mmCIF file of C-alpha atoms in Angstrom:
data_model
loop_
_atom_site.group_PDB
_atom_site.id
_atom_site.type_symbol
_atom_site.label_atom_id
_atom_site.label_comp_id
_atom_site.label_asym_id
_atom_site.label_seq_id
_atom_site.Cartn_x
_atom_site.Cartn_y
_atom_site.Cartn_z
ATOM 1 C CA UNK A 23 0.006 -0.019 0.000
ATOM 2 C CA UNK A 24 1.431 3.376 -1.045
ATOM 3 C CA UNK A 25 1.916 5.995 1.603
ATOM 4 C CA UNK A 26 1.238 9.691 1.265
ATOM 5 C CA UNK A 27 5.001 10.261 0.827
ATOM 6 C CA UNK A 28 5.031 7.848 -2.121
ATOM 7 C CA UNK A 29 2.093 9.585 -3.768
ATOM 8 C CA UNK A 30 3.546 12.987 -3.518
ATOM 9 C CA UNK A 31 7.113 11.871 -4.529
ATOM 10 C CA UNK A 32 7.442 13.558 -7.822
ATOM 11 C CA UNK A 33 11.161 12.672 -8.401
ATOM 12 C CA UNK A 34 13.222 15.142 -10.307
ATOM 13 C CA UNK A 35 10.163 17.382 -10.950
ATOM 14 C CA UNK A 36 9.486 17.861 -7.201
ATOM 15 C CA UNK A 37 11.225 21.295 -6.822
ATOM 16 C CA UNK A 38 9.326 22.687 -9.829
ATOM 17 C CA UNK A 39 5.970 21.380 -8.629
ATOM 18 C CA UNK A 40 6.247 22.364 -4.995
ATOM 19 C CA UNK A 41 7.695 25.810 -5.746
ATOM 20 C CA UNK A 42 4.869 26.535 -8.233
ATOM 21 C CA UNK A 43 2.162 25.428 -5.913
ATOM 22 C CA UNK A 44 3.732 27.348 -3.012
ATOM 23 C CA UNK A 45 4.014 30.531 -5.101
ATOM 24 C CA UNK A 46 0.476 30.374 -6.429
ATOM 25 C CA UNK A 47 -1.243 29.520 -3.157
ATOM 26 C CA UNK A 48 0.867 31.971 -1.168
ATOM 27 C CA UNK A 49 0.156 34.869 -3.577
ATOM 28 C CA UNK A 50 -3.591 34.215 -3.882
ATOM 29 C CA UNK A 51 -3.935 33.761 -0.086
ATOM 30 C CA UNK A 52 -2.088 37.087 0.435
ATOM 31 C CA UNK A 53 -4.274 38.882 -2.230
ATOM 32 C CA UNK A 54 -7.470 37.546 -0.707
ATOM 33 C CA UNK A 55 -6.557 38.457 2.848
ATOM 34 C CA UNK A 56 -5.321 41.941 1.889
ATOM 35 C CA UNK A 57 -8.535 42.669 -0.080
ATOM 36 C CA UNK A 58 -10.694 41.460 2.798
ATOM 37 C CA UNK A 59 -8.676 43.419 5.422
ATOM 38 C CA UNK A 60 -8.809 46.612 3.247
ATOM 39 C CA UNK A 61 -12.622 46.282 3.072
ATOM 40 C CA UNK A 62 -12.926 45.711 6.802
ATOM 41 C CA UNK A 63 -10.666 48.717 7.582
ATOM 42 C CA UNK A 64 -12.574 50.998 5.231
ATOM 43 C CA UNK A 65 -15.964 49.872 6.613
ATOM 44 C CA UNK A 66 -14.748 50.655 10.160
ATOM 45 C CA UNK A 67 -13.574 54.099 9.098
ATOM 46 C CA UNK A 68 -16.955 54.780 7.442
ATOM 47 C CA UNK A 69 -18.880 53.579 10.484
ATOM 48 C CA UNK A 70 -16.686 55.808 12.745
ATOM 49 C CA UNK A 71 -17.263 58.856 10.588
ATOM 50 C CA UNK A 72 -21.025 58.237 10.340
ATOM 51 C CA UNK A 73 -21.142 57.737 14.135
ATOM 52 C CA UNK A 74 -19.369 61.065 14.736
ATOM 53 C CA UNK A 75 -21.672 62.920 12.358
ATOM 54 C CA UNK A 76 -24.866 61.397 13.937
ATOM 55 C CA UNK A 77 -23.521 62.278 17.446
ATOM 56 C CA UNK A 78 -22.875 65.847 16.254
ATOM 57 C CA UNK A 79 -26.262 66.272 14.727
ATOM 58 C CA UNK A 80 -27.952 64.735 17.842
ATOM 59 C CA UNK A 81 -26.055 67.167 20.045
ATOM 60 C CA UNK A 82 -27.024 70.218 17.912
ATOM 61 C CA UNK A 83 -30.681 69.153 17.880
ATOM 62 C CA UNK A 84 -30.743 68.737 21.715
ATOM 63 C CA UNK A 85 -31.910 71.961 23.494
ATOM 64 C CA UNK A 86 -29.670 73.436 26.216
ATOM 65 C CA UNK A 87 -26.473 71.868 24.922
ATOM 66 C CA UNK A 88 -25.428 73.608 21.700
ATOM 67 C CA UNK A 89 -26.394 76.415 19.428
ATOM 68 C CA UNK A 90 -28.703 79.388 20.120
ATOM 69 C CA UNK A 91 -31.039 77.358 22.387
ATOM 70 C CA UNK A 92 -28.196 77.309 24.961
ATOM 71 C CA UNK A 93 -28.443 81.050 25.372
ATOM 72 C CA UNK A 94 -32.188 81.281 25.160
ATOM 73 C CA UNK A 95 -32.621 78.847 28.094
ATOM 74 C CA UNK A 96 -30.267 80.787 30.337
ATOM 75 C CA UNK B 15 -8.048 63.285 -4.942
ATOM 76 C CA UNK B 16 -11.156 64.610 -6.544
ATOM 77 C CA UNK B 17 -14.363 62.891 -5.408
ATOM 78 C CA UNK B 18 -16.469 60.887 -7.763
ATOM 79 C CA UNK B 19 -19.667 62.462 -6.387
ATOM 80 C CA UNK B 20 -21.972 60.842 -9.059
ATOM 81 C CA UNK B 21 -21.561 57.584 -7.105
ATOM 82 C CA UNK B 22 -22.721 59.106 -3.835
ATOM 83 C CA UNK B 23 -25.600 60.786 -5.683
ATOM 84 C CA UNK B 24 -26.697 57.352 -6.907
ATOM 85 C CA UNK B 25 -26.877 56.103 -3.364
ATOM 86 C CA UNK B 26 -29.222 58.927 -2.448
ATOM 87 C CA UNK B 27 -31.212 58.791 -5.632
ATOM 88 C CA UNK B 28 -34.752 57.494 -5.441
ATOM 89 C CA UNK B 29 -36.678 56.488 -8.565
ATOM 90 C CA UNK B 30 -40.234 57.837 -8.920
ATOM 91 C CA UNK B 31 -42.922 55.191 -8.302
ATOM 92 C CA UNK B 32 -44.181 53.249 -11.257
ATOM 93 C CA UNK B 33 -40.988 53.682 -13.297
ATOM 94 C CA UNK B 34 -39.531 50.411 -14.345
ATOM 95 C CA UNK B 35 -35.766 50.204 -14.727
ATOM 96 C CA UNK B 36 -33.557 47.691 -16.747
ATOM 97 C CA UNK B 37 -31.456 45.166 -14.668
ATOM 98 C CA UNK B 38 -28.392 47.216 -15.701
ATOM 99 C CA UNK B 39 -29.813 50.457 -14.245
ATOM 100 C CA UNK B 40 -31.180 48.506 -11.172
ATOM 101 C CA UNK B 41 -27.665 47.533 -10.066
ATOM 102 C CA UNK B 42 -26.244 50.953 -10.874
ATOM 103 C CA UNK B 43 -27.295 51.740 -7.353
ATOM 104 C CA UNK B 44 -24.309 50.944 -5.135
ATOM 105 C CA UNK B 45 -26.481 50.151 -2.150
ATOM 106 C CA UNK B 46 -28.495 47.508 -4.192
ATOM 107 C CA UNK B 47 -25.252 46.163 -5.566
ATOM 108 C CA UNK B 48 -23.789 45.866 -2.105
ATOM 109 C CA UNK B 49 -26.828 43.859 -0.933
ATOM 110 C CA UNK B 50 -26.467 41.614 -3.902
ATOM 111 C CA UNK B 51 -22.813 41.187 -3.272
ATOM 112 C CA UNK B 52 -23.450 40.250 0.471
ATOM 113 C CA UNK B 53 -25.822 37.486 -0.834
ATOM 114 C CA UNK B 54 -23.203 36.125 -3.317
ATOM 115 C CA UNK B 55 -20.100 36.372 -1.132
ATOM 116 C CA UNK B 56 -20.775 33.507 1.365
ATOM 117 C CA UNK B 57 -21.515 31.086 -1.586
ATOM 118 C CA UNK B 58 -18.569 32.097 -3.734
ATOM 119 C CA UNK B 59 -16.098 31.966 -0.893
ATOM 120 C CA UNK B 60 -17.478 28.538 0.250
ATOM 121 C CA UNK B 61 -17.177 27.253 -3.348
ATOM 122 C CA UNK B 62 -13.698 28.622 -3.633
ATOM 123 C CA UNK B 63 -12.438 26.940 -0.398
ATOM 124 C CA UNK B 64 -14.124 23.691 -1.106
ATOM 125 C CA UNK B 65 -12.931 23.558 -4.770
ATOM 126 C CA UNK B 66 -9.434 24.426 -3.807
ATOM 127 C CA UNK B 67 -9.305 21.589 -1.188
ATOM 128 C CA UNK B 68 -10.795 19.085 -3.724
ATOM 129 C CA UNK B 69 -8.739 20.430 -6.615
ATOM 130 C CA UNK B 70 -5.426 20.357 -4.741
ATOM 131 C CA UNK B 71 -6.066 16.680 -3.696
ATOM 132 C CA UNK B 72 -6.984 15.705 -7.234
ATOM 133 C CA UNK B 73 -4.055 17.687 -8.793
ATOM 134 C CA UNK B 74 -1.350 16.570 -6.370
ATOM 135 C CA UNK B 75 -2.477 13.046 -5.326
ATOM 136 C CA UNK B 76 -5.339 11.553 -7.366
ATOM 137 C CA UNK B 77 -4.417 12.430 -11.001
ATOM 138 C CA UNK B 78 -2.014 10.200 -12.873
ATOM 139 C CA UNK B 79 1.351 11.296 -14.372
ATOM 140 C CA UNK B 80 1.342 12.059 -18.088
ATOM 141 C CA UNK B 81 2.864 9.408 -20.432
ATOM 142 C CA UNK B 82 5.055 12.050 -22.064
ATOM 143 C CA UNK B 83 5.590 14.792 -19.468
ATOM 144 C CA UNK B 84 5.585 12.507 -16.353
ATOM 145 C CA UNK B 85 4.887 14.173 -13.003
ATOM 146 C CA UNK B 86 5.567 17.688 -14.466
ATOM 147 C CA UNK B 87 2.076 17.652 -15.881
ATOM 148 C CA UNK B 88 0.779 18.582 -12.379
ATOM 149 C CA UNK B 89 2.015 22.103 -13.046
ATOM 150 C CA UNK B 90 -0.841 22.365 -15.576
ATOM 151 C CA UNK B 91 -3.410 22.500 -12.691
ATOM 152 C CA UNK B 92 -2.061 25.815 -11.541
ATOM 153 C CA UNK B 93 -0.738 27.269 -14.732
ATOM 154 C CA UNK B 94 -3.850 26.857 -16.955
ATOM 155 C CA UNK B 95 -6.389 28.409 -14.534
ATOM 156 C CA UNK B 96 -4.185 31.436 -13.992
ATOM 157 C CA UNK B 97 -3.559 31.799 -17.777
ATOM 158 C CA UNK B 98 -7.275 31.593 -18.568
ATOM 159 C CA UNK B 99 -8.207 34.037 -15.876
ATOM 160 C CA UNK B 100 -5.480 36.494 -17.036
ATOM 161 C CA UNK B 101 -7.260 36.956 -20.420
ATOM 162 C CA UNK B 102 -10.762 36.515 -19.082
ATOM 163 C CA UNK B 103 -10.179 39.286 -16.502
ATOM 164 C CA UNK B 104 -8.879 41.602 -19.215
ATOM 165 C CA UNK B 105 -11.958 40.986 -21.358
ATOM 166 C CA UNK B 106 -14.111 41.655 -18.300
ATOM 167 C CA UNK B 107 -12.275 44.964 -17.808
ATOM 168 C CA UNK B 108 -12.656 45.880 -21.511
ATOM 169 C CA UNK B 109 -16.409 45.100 -21.365
ATOM 170 C CA UNK B 110 -16.956 47.149 -18.343
ATOM 171 C CA UNK B 111 -14.896 49.986 -19.866
ATOM 172 C CA UNK B 112 -17.180 49.982 -22.905
ATOM 173 C CA UNK B 113 -20.206 50.004 -20.636
ATOM 174 C CA UNK B 114 -18.681 52.878 -18.732
ATOM 175 C CA UNK B 115 -18.017 54.915 -21.848
ATOM 176 C CA UNK B 116 -21.293 54.198 -23.604
ATOM 177 C CA UNK B 117 -23.800 54.098 -20.709
ATOM 178 C CA UNK B 118 -21.856 56.017 -18.006
ATOM 179 C CA UNK B 119 -22.771 53.153 -15.603
ATOM 180 C CA UNK B 120 -21.349 54.312 -12.255
ATOM 181 C CA UNK B 121 -20.278 50.764 -11.164
ATOM 182 C CA UNK B 122 -18.643 49.815 -14.480
ATOM 183 C CA UNK B 123 -15.523 51.757 -14.074
ATOM 184 C CA UNK B 124 -15.384 50.870 -10.392
ATOM 185 C CA UNK B 125 -15.617 47.142 -11.346
ATOM 186 C CA UNK B 126 -12.928 47.475 -13.937
ATOM 187 C CA UNK B 127 -10.666 49.351 -11.519
ATOM 188 C CA UNK B 128 -11.128 46.621 -8.797
ATOM 189 C CA UNK B 129 -10.558 43.741 -11.349
ATOM 190 C CA UNK B 130 -7.228 45.086 -12.651
ATOM 191 C CA UNK B 131 -4.911 44.054 -9.709
ATOM 192 C CA UNK B 132 -6.494 40.609 -9.750
ATOM 193 C CA UNK B 133 -5.912 40.299 -13.386
ATOM 194 C CA UNK B 134 -2.275 41.521 -12.925
ATOM 195 C CA UNK B 135 -1.710 38.838 -10.276
ATOM 196 C CA UNK B 136 -3.175 36.047 -12.430
ATOM 197 C CA UNK B 137 -1.038 37.155 -15.414
ATOM 198 C CA UNK B 138 2.053 37.243 -13.166
ATOM 199 C CA UNK B 139 1.369 33.832 -11.858
ATOM 200 C CA UNK B 140 0.687 32.427 -15.345
ATOM 201 C CA UNK B 141 4.056 33.737 -16.483
ATOM 202 C CA UNK B 142 5.873 32.446 -13.373
ATOM 203 C CA UNK B 143 4.368 28.966 -13.480
ATOM 204 C CA UNK B 144 4.808 28.753 -17.226
ATOM 205 C CA UNK B 145 8.454 29.697 -16.824
ATOM 206 C CA UNK B 146 8.835 27.026 -14.077
ATOM 207 C CA UNK B 147 7.159 24.454 -16.325
ATOM 208 C CA UNK B 148 9.229 25.502 -19.277
ATOM 209 C CA UNK B 149 12.563 24.750 -17.593
ATOM 210 C CA UNK B 150 12.182 20.965 -17.275
ATOM 211 C CA UNK B 151 10.141 20.661 -20.537
ATOM 212 C CA UNK B 152 11.891 23.103 -22.935
ATOM 213 C CA UNK B 153 15.242 23.384 -21.163
ATOM 214 C CA UNK B 154 14.826 27.084 -20.628
ATOM 215 C CA UNK B 155 13.072 29.450 -18.316
ATOM 216 C CA UNK B 156 12.058 31.905 -20.965
ATOM 217 C CA UNK B 157 11.881 32.082 -24.766
ATOM 218 C CA UNK B 158 10.686 35.097 -26.810
ATOM 219 C CA UNK B 159 7.979 33.171 -28.578
ATOM 220 C CA UNK B 160 4.675 34.608 -29.657
ATOM 221 C CA UNK B 161 2.598 33.182 -26.778
ATOM 222 C CA UNK B 162 4.950 34.128 -24.035
ATOM 223 C CA UNK B 163 5.624 37.605 -25.455
ATOM 224 C CA UNK B 164 1.870 38.437 -25.939
ATOM 225 C CA UNK B 165 1.195 37.363 -22.344
ATOM 226 C CA UNK B 166 4.042 39.616 -21.138
ATOM 227 C CA UNK B 167 2.423 42.450 -23.185
ATOM 228 C CA UNK B 168 -0.825 41.701 -21.323
ATOM 229 C CA UNK B 169 1.031 42.017 -18.032
ATOM 230 C CA UNK B 170 2.313 45.509 -19.032
ATOM 231 C CA UNK B 171 -1.167 46.465 -20.164
ATOM 232 C CA UNK B 172 -2.473 45.721 -16.648
ATOM 233 C CA UNK B 173 0.374 47.772 -15.197
ATOM 234 C CA UNK B 174 -0.401 50.707 -17.574
ATOM 235 C CA UNK B 175 -4.146 50.507 -16.801
ATOM 236 C CA UNK B 176 -3.372 50.583 -13.010
ATOM 237 C CA UNK B 177 -0.844 53.367 -13.377
ATOM 238 C CA UNK B 178 -3.448 55.572 -15.132
ATOM 239 C CA UNK B 179 -5.867 55.258 -12.219
ATOM 240 C CA UNK B 180 -3.051 56.298 -9.942
ATOM 241 C CA UNK B 181 -1.560 58.964 -11.922
ATOM 242 C CA UNK B 182 -4.611 61.014 -12.789
ATOM 243 C CA UNK B 183 -6.077 62.861 -9.895
ATOM 244 C CA UNK B 184 -9.508 63.510 -11.413
ATOM 245 C CA UNK B 185 -11.091 60.055 -11.071
ATOM 246 C CA UNK B 186 -13.662 60.651 -13.836
ATOM 247 C CA UNK B 187 -10.962 61.629 -16.231
ATOM 248 C CA UNK B 188 -8.799 58.633 -15.067
ATOM 249 C CA UNK B 189 -11.755 56.412 -15.704
ATOM 250 C CA UNK B 190 -12.131 57.547 -19.276
ATOM 251 C CA UNK B 191 -8.351 57.335 -20.114
ATOM 252 C CA UNK B 192 -8.062 53.907 -18.473
ATOM 253 C CA UNK B 193 -11.182 52.661 -20.368
ATOM 254 C CA UNK B 194 -9.713 53.786 -23.681
ATOM 255 C CA UNK B 195 -6.462 51.974 -22.839
ATOM 256 C CA UNK B 196 -8.411 48.845 -21.877
ATOM 257 C CA UNK B 197 -10.351 48.924 -25.144
ATOM 258 C CA UNK B 198 -7.246 49.431 -27.352
ATOM 259 C CA UNK B 199 -5.349 46.662 -25.448
ATOM 260 C CA UNK B 200 -8.161 44.161 -26.119
ATOM 261 C CA UNK B 201 -6.605 43.621 -29.590
ATOM 262 C CA UNK B 202 -3.929 41.553 -27.673
ATOM 263 C CA UNK B 203 -6.442 38.935 -26.479
ATOM 264 C CA UNK B 204 -6.988 37.200 -29.903
ATOM 265 C CA UNK B 205 -3.175 37.471 -30.467
ATOM 266 C CA UNK B 206 -2.663 35.508 -27.234
ATOM 267 C CA UNK B 207 -5.379 32.913 -28.090
ATOM 268 C CA UNK B 208 -4.281 32.258 -31.683
ATOM 269 C CA UNK B 209 -0.503 32.929 -31.338
ATOM 270 C CA UNK B 210 0.069 29.178 -31.026
ATOM 271 C CA UNK B 211 -1.699 28.481 -34.349
ATOM 272 C CA UNK B 212 -0.503 31.571 -36.320
ATOM 273 C CA UNK B 213 3.211 31.197 -35.503
ATOM 274 C CA UNK B 214 5.626 28.421 -34.822
ATOM 275 C CA UNK B 215 5.874 28.439 -31.012
ATOM 276 C CA UNK B 216 7.472 26.267 -28.329
ATOM 277 C CA UNK B 217 4.165 26.631 -26.382
ATOM 278 C CA UNK B 218 1.761 23.689 -27.053
ATOM 279 C CA UNK B 219 -1.475 24.445 -28.888
ATOM 280 C CA UNK B 220 -4.848 24.518 -27.145
ATOM 281 C CA UNK B 221 -5.912 21.160 -25.657
ATOM 282 C CA UNK B 222 -9.291 21.950 -24.031
ATOM 283 C CA UNK B 223 -11.174 24.341 -26.231
ATOM 284 C CA UNK B 224 -10.911 22.658 -29.573
ATOM 285 C CA UNK B 225 -13.483 21.979 -32.267
ATOM 286 C CA UNK B 226 -12.779 18.255 -32.023
ATOM 287 C CA UNK B 227 -13.163 18.275 -28.130
ATOM 288 C CA UNK B 228 -10.624 18.215 -25.413
ATOM 289 C CA UNK B 229 -7.376 16.346 -26.088
ATOM 290 C CA UNK B 230 -6.833 15.634 -22.416
ATOM 291 C CA UNK B 231 -7.832 12.394 -20.846
ATOM 292 C CA UNK B 232 -10.713 12.655 -18.316
ATOM 293 C CA UNK B 233 -8.404 11.629 -15.412
ATOM 294 C CA UNK B 234 -6.565 14.903 -15.993
ATOM 295 C CA UNK B 235 -9.421 17.030 -17.349
ATOM 296 C CA UNK B 236 -11.606 16.736 -14.287
ATOM 297 C CA UNK B 237 -8.887 17.926 -11.732
ATOM 298 C CA UNK B 238 -8.126 20.771 -14.143
ATOM 299 C CA UNK B 239 -11.869 21.778 -14.254
ATOM 300 C CA UNK B 240 -12.115 21.556 -10.439
ATOM 301 C CA UNK B 241 -9.041 23.824 -10.184
ATOM 302 C CA UNK B 242 -10.576 26.273 -12.786
ATOM 303 C CA UNK B 243 -13.769 26.348 -10.727
ATOM 304 C CA UNK B 244 -11.780 27.134 -7.605
ATOM 305 C CA UNK B 245 -9.962 30.038 -9.291
ATOM 306 C CA UNK B 246 -13.147 31.358 -10.824
ATOM 307 C CA UNK B 247 -14.973 31.330 -7.394
ATOM 308 C CA UNK B 248 -11.902 32.928 -5.914
ATOM 309 C CA UNK B 249 -11.987 35.736 -8.564
ATOM 310 C CA UNK B 250 -15.654 36.439 -7.888
ATOM 311 C CA UNK B 251 -15.019 36.556 -4.189
ATOM 312 C CA UNK B 252 -12.027 38.914 -4.280
ATOM 313 C CA UNK B 253 -13.605 41.074 -6.942
ATOM 314 C CA UNK B 254 -16.684 41.591 -4.901
ATOM 315 C CA UNK B 255 -14.543 42.416 -1.797
ATOM 316 C CA UNK B 256 -12.563 44.923 -3.854
ATOM 317 C CA UNK B 257 -15.651 46.559 -5.484
ATOM 318 C CA UNK B 258 -17.300 46.876 -2.035
ATOM 319 C CA UNK B 259 -14.024 48.485 -0.754
ATOM 320 C CA UNK B 260 -14.047 50.934 -3.723
ATOM 321 C CA UNK B 261 -17.694 51.891 -2.936
ATOM 322 C CA UNK B 262 -16.898 52.462 0.764
ATOM 323 C CA UNK B 263 -13.752 54.384 -0.142
ATOM 324 C CA UNK B 264 -15.729 56.729 -2.481
ATOM 325 C CA UNK B 265 -18.360 57.281 0.193
ATOM 326 C CA UNK B 266 -15.624 58.115 2.728
ATOM 327 C CA UNK B 267 -14.072 60.591 0.356
ATOM 328 C CA UNK B 268 -17.450 62.199 -0.383
ATOM 329 C CA UNK B 269 -18.136 62.454 3.349
ATOM 330 C CA UNK B 270 -14.736 63.924 4.015
ATOM 331 C CA UNK B 271 -15.232 66.361 1.084
ATOM 332 C CA UNK B 272 -18.707 67.362 2.505
ATOM 333 C CA UNK B 273 -17.198 67.905 5.962
ATOM 334 C CA UNK B 274 -14.373 70.044 4.652
ATOM 335 C CA UNK B 275 -16.903 72.240 2.736
ATOM 336 C CA UNK B 276 -19.208 72.681 5.644
#
């Protein structure tokens, strides 16, 4: 019965085969991860900016905190 | 960087009730596109992972060695999908460029821009794996034959396309110039495809897409098709991630621009 080592023993072609597969899998894994991470980072930045803007608009609408209503209450 | 405000306008645009839109116009809305992408992404990523696991097992363990090339035929399972995707991605970019120029579809130039780095990587990998395969088979890493040279030209076309997007500050102008380059460069695609028939090359002729049917035995064709499926699903997944990132980036720029002008 052949073992896994026998199955993947490619003789003189082994360096060519393993180096090709390592390069291809490494590069596509890196590209996939970097694309996913970029999307996650940008989404986080967008959520943060949107959060800041909604906080600001909430504060400006609330009486007694910001804007002219501050002064009219006093 | 100048902001592509038309995209943001599309996200805010509401169609009057009762007006029917074509499917192309329907997905011109980035919000609708993002929702569609979110539905596709779990499936495409699952197919990519499953097909890669199955494909690698078939390619490295289950498929037999070739009677002429021996074990080196296993290089085909990574070289061919990359080579096919290199030209397929370029045709996709050219098609989107035409749509962008003719119909001014706001997602077309964004899709083309997002696809370019993926196409560049596939072309680079096709050249590298081809070179590694060439050494034991032809006795050389590189030869200036028609197929290899035309694929190298494709690699430079991708670089040029990406350089335009980076070099021109006005994104709408960059989109137009890049689209023209993509459309001019599409002439290279039939040259790549038919180079092995038109000229005497070291590269073997097509053995899958032939009028007489595939010349490869089923024991090698199936592992190849599974690997092709894996790479195609991977392409869809990464393209959708990159397109979503482009949409979010343009929204961010538009918001920053809005804040600065307030």
